Short mmCIF file of C-alpha atoms in Angstrom, two decimals:
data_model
loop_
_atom_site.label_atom_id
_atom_site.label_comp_id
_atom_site.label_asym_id
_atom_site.label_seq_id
_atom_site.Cartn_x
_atom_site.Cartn_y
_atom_site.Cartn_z
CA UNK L 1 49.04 -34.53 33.91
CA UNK L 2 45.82 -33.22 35.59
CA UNK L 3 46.01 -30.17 33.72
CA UNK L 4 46.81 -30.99 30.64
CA UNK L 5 43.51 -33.83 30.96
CA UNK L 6 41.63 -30.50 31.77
CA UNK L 7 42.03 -28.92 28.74
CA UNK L 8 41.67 -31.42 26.87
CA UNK L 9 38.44 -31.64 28.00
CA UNK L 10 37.32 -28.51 28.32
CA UNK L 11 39.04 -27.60 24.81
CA UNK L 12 35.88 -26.42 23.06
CA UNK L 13 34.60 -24.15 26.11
CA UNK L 14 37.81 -22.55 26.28
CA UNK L 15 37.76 -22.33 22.17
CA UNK L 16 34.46 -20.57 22.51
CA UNK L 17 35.92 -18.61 25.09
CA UNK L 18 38.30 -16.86 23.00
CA UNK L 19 36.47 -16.16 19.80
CA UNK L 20 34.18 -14.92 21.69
CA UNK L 21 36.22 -12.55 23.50
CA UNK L 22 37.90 -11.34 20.34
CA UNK L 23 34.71 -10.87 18.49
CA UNK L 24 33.77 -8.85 21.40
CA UNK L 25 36.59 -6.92 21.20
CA UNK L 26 36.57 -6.64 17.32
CA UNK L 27 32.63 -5.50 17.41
CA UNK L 28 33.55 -3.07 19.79
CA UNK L 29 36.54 -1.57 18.46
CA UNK L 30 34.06 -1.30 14.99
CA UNK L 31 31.38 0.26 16.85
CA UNK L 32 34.25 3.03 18.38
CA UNK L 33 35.26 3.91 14.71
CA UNK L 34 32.04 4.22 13.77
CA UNK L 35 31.38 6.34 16.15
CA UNK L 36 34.49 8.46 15.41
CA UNK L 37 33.35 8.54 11.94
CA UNK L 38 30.13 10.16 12.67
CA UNK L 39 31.94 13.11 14.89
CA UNK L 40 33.77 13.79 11.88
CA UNK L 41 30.73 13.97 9.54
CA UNK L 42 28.88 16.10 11.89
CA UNK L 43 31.37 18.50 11.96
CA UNK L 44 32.33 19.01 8.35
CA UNK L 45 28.53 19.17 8.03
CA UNK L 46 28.50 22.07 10.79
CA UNK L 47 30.99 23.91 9.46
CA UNK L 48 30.19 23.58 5.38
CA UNK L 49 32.44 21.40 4.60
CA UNK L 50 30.89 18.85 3.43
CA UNK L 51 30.19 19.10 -0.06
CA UNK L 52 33.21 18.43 -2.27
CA UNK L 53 34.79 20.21 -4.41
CA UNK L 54 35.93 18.32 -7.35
CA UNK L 55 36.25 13.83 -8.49
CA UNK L 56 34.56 12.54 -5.52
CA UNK L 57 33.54 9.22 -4.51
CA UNK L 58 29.64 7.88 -4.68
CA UNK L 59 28.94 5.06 -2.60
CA UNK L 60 26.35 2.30 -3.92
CA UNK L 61 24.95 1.54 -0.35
CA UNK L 62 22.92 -1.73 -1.91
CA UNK L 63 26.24 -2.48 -3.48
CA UNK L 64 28.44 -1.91 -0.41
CA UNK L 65 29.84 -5.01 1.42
CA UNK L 66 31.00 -2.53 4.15
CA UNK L 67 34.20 -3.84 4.10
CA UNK L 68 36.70 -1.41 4.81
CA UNK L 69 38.86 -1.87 1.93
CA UNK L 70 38.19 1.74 0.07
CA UNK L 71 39.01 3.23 3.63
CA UNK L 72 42.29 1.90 3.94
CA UNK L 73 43.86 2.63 0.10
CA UNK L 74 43.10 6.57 0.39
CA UNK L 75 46.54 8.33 -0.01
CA UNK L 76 44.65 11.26 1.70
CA UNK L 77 43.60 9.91 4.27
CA UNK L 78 40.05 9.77 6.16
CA UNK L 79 38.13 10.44 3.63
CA UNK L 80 36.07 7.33 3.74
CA UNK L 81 35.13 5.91 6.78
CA UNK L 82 32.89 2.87 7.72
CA UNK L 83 29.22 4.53 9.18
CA UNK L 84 27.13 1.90 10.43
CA UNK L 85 29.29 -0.99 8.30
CA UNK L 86 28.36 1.32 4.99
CA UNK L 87 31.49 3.39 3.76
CA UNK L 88 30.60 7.11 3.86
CA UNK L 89 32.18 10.38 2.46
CA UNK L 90 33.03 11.79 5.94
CA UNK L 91 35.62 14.38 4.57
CA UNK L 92 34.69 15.24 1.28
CA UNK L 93 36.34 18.60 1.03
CA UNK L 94 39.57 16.75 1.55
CA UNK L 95 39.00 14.30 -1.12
CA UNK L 96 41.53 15.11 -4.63
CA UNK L 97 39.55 12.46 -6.83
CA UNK L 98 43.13 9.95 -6.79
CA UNK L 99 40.40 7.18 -7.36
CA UNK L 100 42.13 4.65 -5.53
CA UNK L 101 38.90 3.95 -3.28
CA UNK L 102 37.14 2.93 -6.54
CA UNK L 103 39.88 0.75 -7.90
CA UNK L 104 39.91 -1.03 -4.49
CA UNK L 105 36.05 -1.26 -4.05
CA UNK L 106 35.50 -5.81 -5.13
CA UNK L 107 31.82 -4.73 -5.47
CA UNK L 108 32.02 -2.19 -7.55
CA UNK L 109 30.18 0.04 -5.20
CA UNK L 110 32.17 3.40 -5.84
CA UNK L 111 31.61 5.46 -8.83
CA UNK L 112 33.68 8.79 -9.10
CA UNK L 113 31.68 12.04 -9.86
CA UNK L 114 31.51 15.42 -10.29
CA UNK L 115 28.63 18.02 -8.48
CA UNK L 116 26.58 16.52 -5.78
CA UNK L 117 22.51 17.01 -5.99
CA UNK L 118 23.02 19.96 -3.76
CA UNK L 119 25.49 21.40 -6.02
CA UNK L 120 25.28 20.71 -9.64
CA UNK L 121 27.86 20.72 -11.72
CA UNK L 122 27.77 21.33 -15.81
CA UNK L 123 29.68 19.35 -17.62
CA UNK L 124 29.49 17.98 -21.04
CA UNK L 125 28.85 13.97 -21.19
CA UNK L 126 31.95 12.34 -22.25
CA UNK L 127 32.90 8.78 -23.99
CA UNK L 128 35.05 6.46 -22.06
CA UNK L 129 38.16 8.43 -24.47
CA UNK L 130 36.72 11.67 -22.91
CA UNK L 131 35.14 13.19 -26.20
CA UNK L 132 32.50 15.57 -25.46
CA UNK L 133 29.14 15.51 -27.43
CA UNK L 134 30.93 18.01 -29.93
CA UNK L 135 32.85 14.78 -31.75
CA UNK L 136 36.44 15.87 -32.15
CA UNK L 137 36.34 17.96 -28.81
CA UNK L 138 38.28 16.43 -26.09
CA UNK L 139 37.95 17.21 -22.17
CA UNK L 140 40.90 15.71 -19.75
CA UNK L 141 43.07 17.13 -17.05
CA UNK L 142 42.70 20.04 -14.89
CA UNK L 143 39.57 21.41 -17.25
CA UNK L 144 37.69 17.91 -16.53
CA UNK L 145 38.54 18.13 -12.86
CA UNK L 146 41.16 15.45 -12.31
CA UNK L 147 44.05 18.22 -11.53
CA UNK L 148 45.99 14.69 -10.35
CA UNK L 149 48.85 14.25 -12.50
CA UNK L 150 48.42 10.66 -12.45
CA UNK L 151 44.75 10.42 -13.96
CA UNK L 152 45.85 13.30 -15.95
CA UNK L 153 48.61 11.66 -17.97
CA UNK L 154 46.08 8.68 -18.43
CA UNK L 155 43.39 10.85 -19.73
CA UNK L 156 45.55 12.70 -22.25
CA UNK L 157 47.13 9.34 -23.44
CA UNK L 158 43.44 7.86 -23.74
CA UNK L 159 42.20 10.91 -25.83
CA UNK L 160 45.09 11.54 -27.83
CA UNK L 161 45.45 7.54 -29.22
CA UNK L 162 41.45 7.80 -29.33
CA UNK L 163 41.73 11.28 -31.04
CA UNK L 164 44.77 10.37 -33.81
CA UNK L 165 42.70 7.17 -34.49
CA UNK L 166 39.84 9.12 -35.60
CA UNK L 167 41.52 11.75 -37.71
CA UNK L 168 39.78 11.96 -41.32
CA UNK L 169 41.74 10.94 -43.73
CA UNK L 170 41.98 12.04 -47.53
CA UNK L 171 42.27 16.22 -48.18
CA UNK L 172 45.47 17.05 -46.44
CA UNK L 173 44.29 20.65 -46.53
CA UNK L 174 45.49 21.58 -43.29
CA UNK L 175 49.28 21.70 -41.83
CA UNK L 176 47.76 20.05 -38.43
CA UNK L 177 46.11 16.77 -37.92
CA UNK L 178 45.33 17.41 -34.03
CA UNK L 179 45.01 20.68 -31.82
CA UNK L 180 46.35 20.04 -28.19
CA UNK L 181 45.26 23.13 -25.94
CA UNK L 182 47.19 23.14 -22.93
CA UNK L 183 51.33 21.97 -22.12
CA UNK L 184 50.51 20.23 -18.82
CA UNK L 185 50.45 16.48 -17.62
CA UNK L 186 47.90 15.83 -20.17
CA UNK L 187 48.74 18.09 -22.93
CA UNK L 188 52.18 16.22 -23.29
CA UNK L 189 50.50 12.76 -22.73
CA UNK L 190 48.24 13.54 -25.81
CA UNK L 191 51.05 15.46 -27.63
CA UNK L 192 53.65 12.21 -27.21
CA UNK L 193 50.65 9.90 -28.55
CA UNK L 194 50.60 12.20 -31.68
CA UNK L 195 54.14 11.75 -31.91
CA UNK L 196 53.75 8.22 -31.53
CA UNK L 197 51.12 7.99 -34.28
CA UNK L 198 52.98 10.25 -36.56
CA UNK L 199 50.44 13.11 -36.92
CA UNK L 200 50.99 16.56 -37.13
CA UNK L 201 50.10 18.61 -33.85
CA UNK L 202 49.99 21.83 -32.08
#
């Protein structure tokens, strides 16, 4: 009975106790990864490796809550990694632009993007339907640098519905209403959402 009267009142010490310890243990297990994730930005930067190649990830750090949950959704891996409770690009050469970081980002602190301000990159500003400044022209897939056949499918199905949508009507003076250059992922996407429209392609 002695015991039991012990804790009882000594509950909230021994409460304090153990949230303490964990947070201990939880700081310092943060700290360790941190740490980790450092090493393995200082060595892609040694070795040139850190300046990606293609759809990357740009991290907002006023916007960045720091936590964690774009580091955990990469099908790739460590790409991001929590620096100093800021997420940070430690293997951008290994990054394939899947996107999943930014679609699990709740602040809205990752933006994908091409070129890096060490390496530009020229490419011509697209809509949200991925028509270039030339209206008509339409850049998705491979060409725009999303080689995933994912994102590719979903680009070509955005700019074909976008493109068929926008076909002038009246005249009839040609045998083709759209011109679809290229038979992969997002070729056919845009090709089936002619189809779907009932417009003449190629």
């Amino acid at each position: 009975m002695a015991i039991v009267e012990l804790i009882s009142n000594h509950l909230e010490i021994i409460t304090v106790g153990v949230v303490s310890a964990v947070a201990y243990y939880g700081i310092r297990g943060e700290k360790s990864s941190s740490e980790k994730a450092v090493k393995v930005l200082t060595k892609a930067k040694k070795s040139g490796m850190d300046t990606p190649f293609t759809l990357h990830p740009e991290i907002d750090p006023k916007k960045c809550l720091g936590c964690g949950s774009c580091t955990r959704v990469c099908p790739e891996g460590d790409i991001l990694r929590l620096v100093d409770h800021l997420s940070t690009l430690v293997s951008p050469t290994k990054c394939v632009g899947h996107g999943e970081c930014a679609d699990a980002c709740p602040a809205g602190a990752i933006t994908l993007v091409f070129g890096t301000k060490k390496v530009g990159l020229d490419m011509p500003r697209l809509t949200p339907n991925y028509e270039t400044n030339v209206s008509g022209v339409y850049i998705v897939g491979e060409l725009g640098g999303m080689g995933l056949i994912r994102n590719a499918v979903k680009q070509g199905k955005v700019a074909g519905e976008h493109a068929v949508k926008h076909i002038a009507s009246g005249g009839g003076q040609t045998q083709t209403d759209v011109v679809i250059i290229g038979a992969g992922p997002a070729g056919l996407a845009a090709s089936l959402a002619a189809i779907k429209a009932g417009k003449r392609y190629i």
